[in-house]
Structure formats: structure tokens, C-alpha cells
mmCIF file of C-alpha atoms in Angstrom:
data_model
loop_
_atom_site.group_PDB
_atom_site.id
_atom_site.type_symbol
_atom_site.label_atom_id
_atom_site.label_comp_id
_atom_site.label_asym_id
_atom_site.label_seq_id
_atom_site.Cartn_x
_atom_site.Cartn_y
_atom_site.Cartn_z
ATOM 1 C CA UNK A 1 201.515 -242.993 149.055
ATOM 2 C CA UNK A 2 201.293 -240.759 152.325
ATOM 3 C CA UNK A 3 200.162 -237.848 149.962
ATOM 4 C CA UNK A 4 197.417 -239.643 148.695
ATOM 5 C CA UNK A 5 196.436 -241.127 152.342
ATOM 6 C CA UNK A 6 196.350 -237.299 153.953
ATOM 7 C CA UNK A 7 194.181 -236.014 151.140
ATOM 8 C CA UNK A 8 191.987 -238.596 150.093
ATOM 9 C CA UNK A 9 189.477 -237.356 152.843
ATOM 10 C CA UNK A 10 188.377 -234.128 151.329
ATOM 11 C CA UNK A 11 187.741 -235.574 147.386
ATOM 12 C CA UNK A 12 184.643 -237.270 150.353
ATOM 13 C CA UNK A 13 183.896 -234.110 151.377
ATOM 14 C CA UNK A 14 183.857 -232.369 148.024
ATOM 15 C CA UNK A 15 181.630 -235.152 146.836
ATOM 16 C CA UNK A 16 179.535 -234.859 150.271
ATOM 17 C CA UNK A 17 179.235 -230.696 149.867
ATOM 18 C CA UNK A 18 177.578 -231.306 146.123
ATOM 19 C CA UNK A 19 175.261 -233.830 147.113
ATOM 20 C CA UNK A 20 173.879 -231.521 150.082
ATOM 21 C CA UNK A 21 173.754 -228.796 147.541
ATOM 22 C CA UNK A 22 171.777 -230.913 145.167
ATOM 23 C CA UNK A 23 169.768 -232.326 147.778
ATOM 24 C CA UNK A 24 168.855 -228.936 148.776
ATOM 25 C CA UNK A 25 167.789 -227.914 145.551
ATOM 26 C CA UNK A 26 165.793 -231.070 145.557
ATOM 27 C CA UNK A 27 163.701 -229.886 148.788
ATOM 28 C CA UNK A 28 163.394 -226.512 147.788
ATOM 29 C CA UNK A 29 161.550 -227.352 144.894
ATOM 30 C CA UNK A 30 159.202 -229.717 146.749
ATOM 31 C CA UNK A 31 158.584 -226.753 148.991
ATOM 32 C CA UNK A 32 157.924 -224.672 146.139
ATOM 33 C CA UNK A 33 155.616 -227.301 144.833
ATOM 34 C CA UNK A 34 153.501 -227.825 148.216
ATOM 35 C CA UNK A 35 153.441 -224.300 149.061
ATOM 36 C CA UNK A 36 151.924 -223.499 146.322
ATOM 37 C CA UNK A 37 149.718 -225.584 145.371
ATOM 38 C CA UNK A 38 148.528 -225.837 148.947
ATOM 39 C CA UNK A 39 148.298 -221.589 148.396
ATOM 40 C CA UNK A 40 146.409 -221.579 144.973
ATOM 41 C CA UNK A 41 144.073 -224.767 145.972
ATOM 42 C CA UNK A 42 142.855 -222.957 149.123
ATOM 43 C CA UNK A 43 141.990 -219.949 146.999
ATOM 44 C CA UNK A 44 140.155 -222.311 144.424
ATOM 45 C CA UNK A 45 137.837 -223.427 146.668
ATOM 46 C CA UNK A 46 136.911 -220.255 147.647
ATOM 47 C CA UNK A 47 136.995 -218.555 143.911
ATOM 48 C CA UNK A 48 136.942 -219.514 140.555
ATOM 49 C CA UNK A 49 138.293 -216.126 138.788
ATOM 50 C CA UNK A 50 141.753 -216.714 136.801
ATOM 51 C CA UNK A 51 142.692 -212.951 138.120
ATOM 52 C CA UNK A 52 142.828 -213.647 141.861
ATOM 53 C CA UNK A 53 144.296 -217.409 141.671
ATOM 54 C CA UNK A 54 147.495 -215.598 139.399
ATOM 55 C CA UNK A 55 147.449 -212.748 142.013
ATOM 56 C CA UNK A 56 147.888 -214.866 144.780
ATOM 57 C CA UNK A 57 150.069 -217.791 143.250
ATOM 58 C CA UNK A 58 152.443 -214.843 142.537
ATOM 59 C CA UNK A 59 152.609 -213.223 146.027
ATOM 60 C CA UNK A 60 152.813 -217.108 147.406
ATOM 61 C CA UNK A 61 155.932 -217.176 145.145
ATOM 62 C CA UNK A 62 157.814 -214.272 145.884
ATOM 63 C CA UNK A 63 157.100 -214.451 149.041
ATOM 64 C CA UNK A 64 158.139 -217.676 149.579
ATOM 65 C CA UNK A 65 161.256 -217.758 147.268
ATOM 66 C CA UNK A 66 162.761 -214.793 149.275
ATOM 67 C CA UNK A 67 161.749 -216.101 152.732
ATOM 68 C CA UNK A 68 164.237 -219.409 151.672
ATOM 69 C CA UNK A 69 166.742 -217.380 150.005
ATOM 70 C CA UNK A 70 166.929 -214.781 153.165
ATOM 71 C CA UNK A 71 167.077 -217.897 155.595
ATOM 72 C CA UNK A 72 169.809 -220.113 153.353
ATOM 73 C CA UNK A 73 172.073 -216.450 153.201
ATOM 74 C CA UNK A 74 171.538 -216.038 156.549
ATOM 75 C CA UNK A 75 171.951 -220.064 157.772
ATOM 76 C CA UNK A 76 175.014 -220.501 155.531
ATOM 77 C CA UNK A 77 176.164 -217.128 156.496
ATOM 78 C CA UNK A 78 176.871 -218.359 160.155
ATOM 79 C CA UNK A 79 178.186 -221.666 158.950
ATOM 80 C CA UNK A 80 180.657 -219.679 157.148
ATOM 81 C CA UNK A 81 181.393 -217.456 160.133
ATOM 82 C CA UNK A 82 182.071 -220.543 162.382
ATOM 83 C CA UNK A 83 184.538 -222.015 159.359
ATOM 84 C CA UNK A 84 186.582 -218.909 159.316
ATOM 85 C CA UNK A 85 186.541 -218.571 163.090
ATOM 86 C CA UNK A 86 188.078 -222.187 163.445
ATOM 87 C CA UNK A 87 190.815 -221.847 160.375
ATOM 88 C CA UNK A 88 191.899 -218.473 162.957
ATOM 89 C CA UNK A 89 192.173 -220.576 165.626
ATOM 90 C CA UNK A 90 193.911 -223.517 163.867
ATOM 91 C CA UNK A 91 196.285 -220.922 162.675
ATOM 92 C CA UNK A 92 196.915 -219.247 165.760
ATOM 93 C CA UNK A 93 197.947 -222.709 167.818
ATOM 94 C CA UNK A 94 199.784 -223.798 164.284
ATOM 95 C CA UNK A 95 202.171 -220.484 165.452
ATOM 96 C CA UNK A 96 202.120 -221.002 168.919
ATOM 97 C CA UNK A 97 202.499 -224.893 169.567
ATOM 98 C CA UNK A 98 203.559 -226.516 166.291
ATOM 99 C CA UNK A 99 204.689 -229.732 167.993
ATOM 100 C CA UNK A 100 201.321 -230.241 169.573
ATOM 101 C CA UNK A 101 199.531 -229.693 166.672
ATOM 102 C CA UNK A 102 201.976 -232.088 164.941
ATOM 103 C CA UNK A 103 201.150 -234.691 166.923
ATOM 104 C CA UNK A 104 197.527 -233.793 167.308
ATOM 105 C CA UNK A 105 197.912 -234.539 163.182
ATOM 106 C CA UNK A 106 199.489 -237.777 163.729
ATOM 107 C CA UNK A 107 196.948 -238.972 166.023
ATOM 108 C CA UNK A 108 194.368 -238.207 163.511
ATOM 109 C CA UNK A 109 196.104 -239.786 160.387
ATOM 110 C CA UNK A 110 196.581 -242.761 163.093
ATOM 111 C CA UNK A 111 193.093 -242.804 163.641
ATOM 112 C CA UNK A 112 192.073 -243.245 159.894
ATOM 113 C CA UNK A 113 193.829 -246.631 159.778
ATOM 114 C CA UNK A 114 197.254 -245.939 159.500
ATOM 115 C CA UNK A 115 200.322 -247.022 161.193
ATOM 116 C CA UNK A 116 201.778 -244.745 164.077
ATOM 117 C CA UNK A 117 205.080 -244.208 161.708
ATOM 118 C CA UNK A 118 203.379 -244.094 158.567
ATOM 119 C CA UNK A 119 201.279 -241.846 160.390
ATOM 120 C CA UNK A 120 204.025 -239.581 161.965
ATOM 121 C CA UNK A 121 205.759 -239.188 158.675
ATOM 122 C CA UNK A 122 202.368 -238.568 156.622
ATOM 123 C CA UNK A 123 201.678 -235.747 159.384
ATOM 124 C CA UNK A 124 205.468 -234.434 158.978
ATOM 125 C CA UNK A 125 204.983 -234.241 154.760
ATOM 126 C CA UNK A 126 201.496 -232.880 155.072
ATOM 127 C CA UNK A 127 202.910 -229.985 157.637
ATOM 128 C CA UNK A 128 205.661 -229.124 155.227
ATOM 129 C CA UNK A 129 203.183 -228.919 152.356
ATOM 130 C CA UNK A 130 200.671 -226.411 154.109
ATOM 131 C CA UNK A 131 200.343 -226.791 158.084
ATOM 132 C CA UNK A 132 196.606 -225.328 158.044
ATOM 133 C CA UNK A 133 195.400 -227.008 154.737
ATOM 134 C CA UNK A 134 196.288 -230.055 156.613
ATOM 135 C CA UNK A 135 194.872 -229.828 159.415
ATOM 136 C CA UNK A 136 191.895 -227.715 158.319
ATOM 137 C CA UNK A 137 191.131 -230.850 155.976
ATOM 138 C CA UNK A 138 191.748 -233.816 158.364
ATOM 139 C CA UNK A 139 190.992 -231.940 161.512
ATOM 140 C CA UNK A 140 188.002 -229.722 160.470
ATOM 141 C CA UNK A 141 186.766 -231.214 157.388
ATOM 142 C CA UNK A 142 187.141 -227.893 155.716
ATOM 143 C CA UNK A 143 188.703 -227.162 152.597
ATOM 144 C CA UNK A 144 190.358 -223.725 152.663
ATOM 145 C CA UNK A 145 189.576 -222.618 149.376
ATOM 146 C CA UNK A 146 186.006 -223.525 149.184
ATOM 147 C CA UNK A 147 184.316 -222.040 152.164
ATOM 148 C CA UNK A 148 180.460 -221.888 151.896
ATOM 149 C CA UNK A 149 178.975 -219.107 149.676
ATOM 150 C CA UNK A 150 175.660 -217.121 151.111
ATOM 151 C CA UNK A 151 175.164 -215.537 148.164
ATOM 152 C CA UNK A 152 175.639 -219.113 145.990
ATOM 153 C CA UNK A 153 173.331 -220.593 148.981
ATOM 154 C CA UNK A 154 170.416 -217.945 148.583
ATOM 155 C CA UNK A 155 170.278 -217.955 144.906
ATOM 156 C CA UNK A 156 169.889 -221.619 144.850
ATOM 157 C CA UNK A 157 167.530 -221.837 146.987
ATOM 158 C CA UNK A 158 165.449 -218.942 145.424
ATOM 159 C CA UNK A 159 165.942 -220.487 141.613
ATOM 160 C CA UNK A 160 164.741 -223.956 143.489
ATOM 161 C CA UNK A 161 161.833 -223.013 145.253
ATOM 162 C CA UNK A 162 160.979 -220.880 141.748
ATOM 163 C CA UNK A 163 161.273 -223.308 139.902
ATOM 164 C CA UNK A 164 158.834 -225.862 141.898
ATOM 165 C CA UNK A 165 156.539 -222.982 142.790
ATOM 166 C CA UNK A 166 155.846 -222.383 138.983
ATOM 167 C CA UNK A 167 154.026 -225.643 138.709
ATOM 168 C CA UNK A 168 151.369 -225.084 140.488
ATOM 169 C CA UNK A 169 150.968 -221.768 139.435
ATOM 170 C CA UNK A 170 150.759 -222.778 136.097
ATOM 171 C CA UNK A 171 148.673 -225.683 136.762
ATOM 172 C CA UNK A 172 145.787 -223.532 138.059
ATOM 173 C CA UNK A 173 145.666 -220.770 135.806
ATOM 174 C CA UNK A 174 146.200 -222.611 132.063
ATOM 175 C CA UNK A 175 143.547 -224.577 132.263
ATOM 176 C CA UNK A 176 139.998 -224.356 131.449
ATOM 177 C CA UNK A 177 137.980 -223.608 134.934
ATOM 178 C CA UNK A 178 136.271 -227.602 134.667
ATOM 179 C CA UNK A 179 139.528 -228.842 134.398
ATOM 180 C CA UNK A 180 141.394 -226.299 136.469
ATOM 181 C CA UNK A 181 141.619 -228.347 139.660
ATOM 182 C CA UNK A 182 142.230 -231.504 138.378
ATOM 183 C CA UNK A 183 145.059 -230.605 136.299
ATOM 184 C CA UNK A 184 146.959 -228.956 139.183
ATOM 185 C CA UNK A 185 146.762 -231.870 141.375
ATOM 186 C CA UNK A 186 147.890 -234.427 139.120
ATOM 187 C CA UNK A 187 150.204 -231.910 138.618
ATOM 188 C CA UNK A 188 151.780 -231.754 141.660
ATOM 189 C CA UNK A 189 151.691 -235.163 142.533
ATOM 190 C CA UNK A 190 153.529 -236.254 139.736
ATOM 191 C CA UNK A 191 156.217 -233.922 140.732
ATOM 192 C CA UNK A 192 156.199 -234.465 144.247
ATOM 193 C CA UNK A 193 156.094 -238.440 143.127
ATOM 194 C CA UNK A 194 160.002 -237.096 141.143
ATOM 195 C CA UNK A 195 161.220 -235.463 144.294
ATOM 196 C CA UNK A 196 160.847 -237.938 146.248
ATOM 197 C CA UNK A 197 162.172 -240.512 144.406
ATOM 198 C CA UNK A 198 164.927 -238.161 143.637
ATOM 199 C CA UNK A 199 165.713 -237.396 147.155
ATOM 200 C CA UNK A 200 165.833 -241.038 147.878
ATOM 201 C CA UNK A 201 168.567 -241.514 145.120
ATOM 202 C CA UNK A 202 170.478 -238.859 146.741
ATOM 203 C CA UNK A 203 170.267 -240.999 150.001
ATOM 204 C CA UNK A 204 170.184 -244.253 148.829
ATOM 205 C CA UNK A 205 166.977 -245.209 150.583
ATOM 206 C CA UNK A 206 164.508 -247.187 148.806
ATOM 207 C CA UNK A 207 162.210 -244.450 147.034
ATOM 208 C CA UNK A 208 159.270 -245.917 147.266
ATOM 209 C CA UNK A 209 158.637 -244.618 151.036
ATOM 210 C CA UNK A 210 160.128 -241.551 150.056
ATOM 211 C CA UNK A 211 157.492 -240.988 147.292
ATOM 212 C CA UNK A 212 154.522 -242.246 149.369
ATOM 213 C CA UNK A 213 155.498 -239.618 152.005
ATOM 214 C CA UNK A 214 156.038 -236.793 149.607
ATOM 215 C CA UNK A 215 152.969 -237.302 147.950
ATOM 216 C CA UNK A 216 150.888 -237.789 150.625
ATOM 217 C CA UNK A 217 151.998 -234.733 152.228
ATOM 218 C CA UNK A 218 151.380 -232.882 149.380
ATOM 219 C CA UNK A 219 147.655 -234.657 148.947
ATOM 220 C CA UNK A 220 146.406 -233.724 152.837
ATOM 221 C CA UNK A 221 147.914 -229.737 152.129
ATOM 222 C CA UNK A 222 146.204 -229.463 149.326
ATOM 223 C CA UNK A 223 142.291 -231.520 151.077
ATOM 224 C CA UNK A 224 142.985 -228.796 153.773
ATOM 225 C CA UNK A 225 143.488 -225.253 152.134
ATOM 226 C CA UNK A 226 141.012 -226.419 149.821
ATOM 227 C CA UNK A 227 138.250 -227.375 152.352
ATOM 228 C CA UNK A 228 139.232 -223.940 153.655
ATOM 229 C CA UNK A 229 139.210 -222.003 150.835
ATOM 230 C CA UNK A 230 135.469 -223.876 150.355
ATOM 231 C CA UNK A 231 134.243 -222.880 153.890
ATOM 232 C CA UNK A 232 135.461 -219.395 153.782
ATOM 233 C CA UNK A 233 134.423 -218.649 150.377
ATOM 234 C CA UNK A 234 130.955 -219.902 151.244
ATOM 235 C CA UNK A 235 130.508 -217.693 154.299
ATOM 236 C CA UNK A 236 131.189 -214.824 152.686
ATOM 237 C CA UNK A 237 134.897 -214.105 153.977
#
């Protein structure tokens, strides 16, 4: 019974890492998406040919897709950093002043509800099994054996923001020039209509907000590099 009290908290944080993961894959394709199409709109209103809107939905994807997979490597990076810096230090006072951390343990257990001798002898058990799993777990919230990946991070994010950038892109070159611009904003407001309501899932918010704001977002990007594109592209720039 103790066992199961001292580790039911990180099954919550397993479950809590792979919904942030899939959340983030969630947003980075709506920033792929609104990039974009905010990217290959402006350039529609300032030219028509297929050659130049490919050119520069391509650079706008690349570009893009590396700039979130070179910030998620180097954001997770640090978060990883600070997770192995504070599994050193846990070790080091696990060496140096067992009993305090013992009771440092108990304290914690206590806090989550149970008894102070249930408690005690859940902290004792948990210290025999592995000190710093324990305590890295209940203390930290980390689980020792699945620290955050950059590498996992930054390819996720790069597939993600691929992925929702190749709408758009798609959207404005397929179709005939008449239909060109219509296509890609339906387009992308039916997908940013899907993000949001998925992202709302995720969170269990009501989605219809969620998908009001997403799409609306995605609406005034688009009205603005487009007016743009139209103003430059008719003075000559």
C-alpha cells in the first residue's frame, strides 16, 4: 500500500510530460499554419506567378521549422541542465545528511495526505528502494530515467511546424490562379478551426473560444500581409 502511495505521483507526471509534448506539437503546427499562410498571402497580393509564391513558401518553411527546432533544443536543453544539476545536489545531501533528507521525505509523503507514521514508514521503504528515485520523484517531480531529450524536443517541433507549414504552401500553389486565394484561406481556417479545438481538448476548456481565437488570429495575419503584399506590389517594391 505505501509502495503504491510513494509512486503514484509520477504515473501524473508521465501522463502530464505527454500531454505537453502533444500539446506542443499541437502549437507548432498552428504556427506552421499562420506563418505561412500569413508569408505566402502577403506575397499574393503583391504577385500572382506560381514560381515566386513556391520560392518563398519554401524559405518561410525552412526557415521557420529550424528557428523552432534551434529554440526547443536549446529551451529544453537548459531544462535538462537544471534537472541534472538538482538530481547532483539531491545526491550529494542524500550522502551527507541522510536523516534530514529522510525526514524532509516524510514531510512530503505527509503532505500528500498521509498519516505522519504511514508517512515515516512509506519514506523509510521508499529510501531503501532507491534514496534519489524517491526523492527525485516526490521532491522534484523528476523521473530519473526520463530526463528531457533536446534532440527528441527539436525534431518534434521541426516535423510539427512542417507539417502545418505545408498547408499553406500547398494551398497557394495547386490551385488555379482564380481560385488560388480562396482555396488557401479556407484552407487554413479549417485547420486552425482543428487546432484549436484540439488544443482545447488537451486543456479541457470549452473549444469553442479556443477556435474563435485561433481562427481569428489566423484571419487578421493573413488581411494584413495581404494588404501589404497589395500596397507594395502596386508601388513597384
Amino acid at each position: 500500500m505505501t509502495y503504491t502511495q510513494g509512486h503514484h505521483e509520477p504515473h501524473g507526471n508521465g501522463l502530464g510530460a505527454r500531454l505537453n509534448w502533444l500539446r506542443a506539437a499541437v502549437l507548432g503546427a498552428n504556427d506552421g499554419v499562420v506563418s505561412t499562410a500569413g508569408l505566402v498571402v502577403g506575397v499574393a497580393g503583391a504577385t500572382g506567378d506560381r514560381g515566386t509564391l513556391l520560392t518563398a513558401g519554401l524559405a518561410g518553411l525552412l526557415a521557420g521549422s529550424m528557428s523552432m527546432a534551434a529554440g526547443e533544443y536549446v529551451s529544453v536543453s537548459t531544462q535538462r541542465d537544471s534537472e541534472k544539476a538538482a538530481l547532483a545536489t539531491e545526491k550529494r545531501e542524500l550522502q551527507e545528511t541522510p536523516e534530514a533528507e529522510l525526514a524532509e521525505l516524510t514531510g512530503l509523503l505527509e503532505g500528500k495526505g498521509l498519516s505522519r507514521k504511514v508517512a515515516r514508514e512509506a519514506a523509510v521503504q521508499l529510501t531503501e528502494r532507491d534514496a534519489l528515485r524517491a526523492h527525485a520523484e516526490v521532491e522534484l517531480g523528476i523521473d530519473p530515467d526520463a530526463l528531457t531529450n533536446p534532440w527528441h524536443a527539436a525534431g518534434a517541433s521541426f516535423l510539427a511546424f512542417t507539417v502545418g507549414a505545408l498547408l499553406p504552401l500547398l494551398a497557394i500553389v495547386l490551385p488555379p490562379s482564380s481560385l488560388r486565394l480562396l482555396v488557401t484561406v479556407l484552407s487554413v481556417l479549417a485547420a486552425l478551426a482543428l487546432t484549436g479545438w484540439w488544443s482545447a481538448r488537451l486543456g479541457d476548456a470549452a473549444p469553442a473560444p479556443a477556435v474563435l481565437r485561433n481562427m481569428g488570429g489566423g484571419a487578421v495575419a493573413m488581411a494584413v500581409t495581404y494588404v501589404a503584399g497589395e500596397l507594395l506590389g502596386a508601388a513597384g517594391v
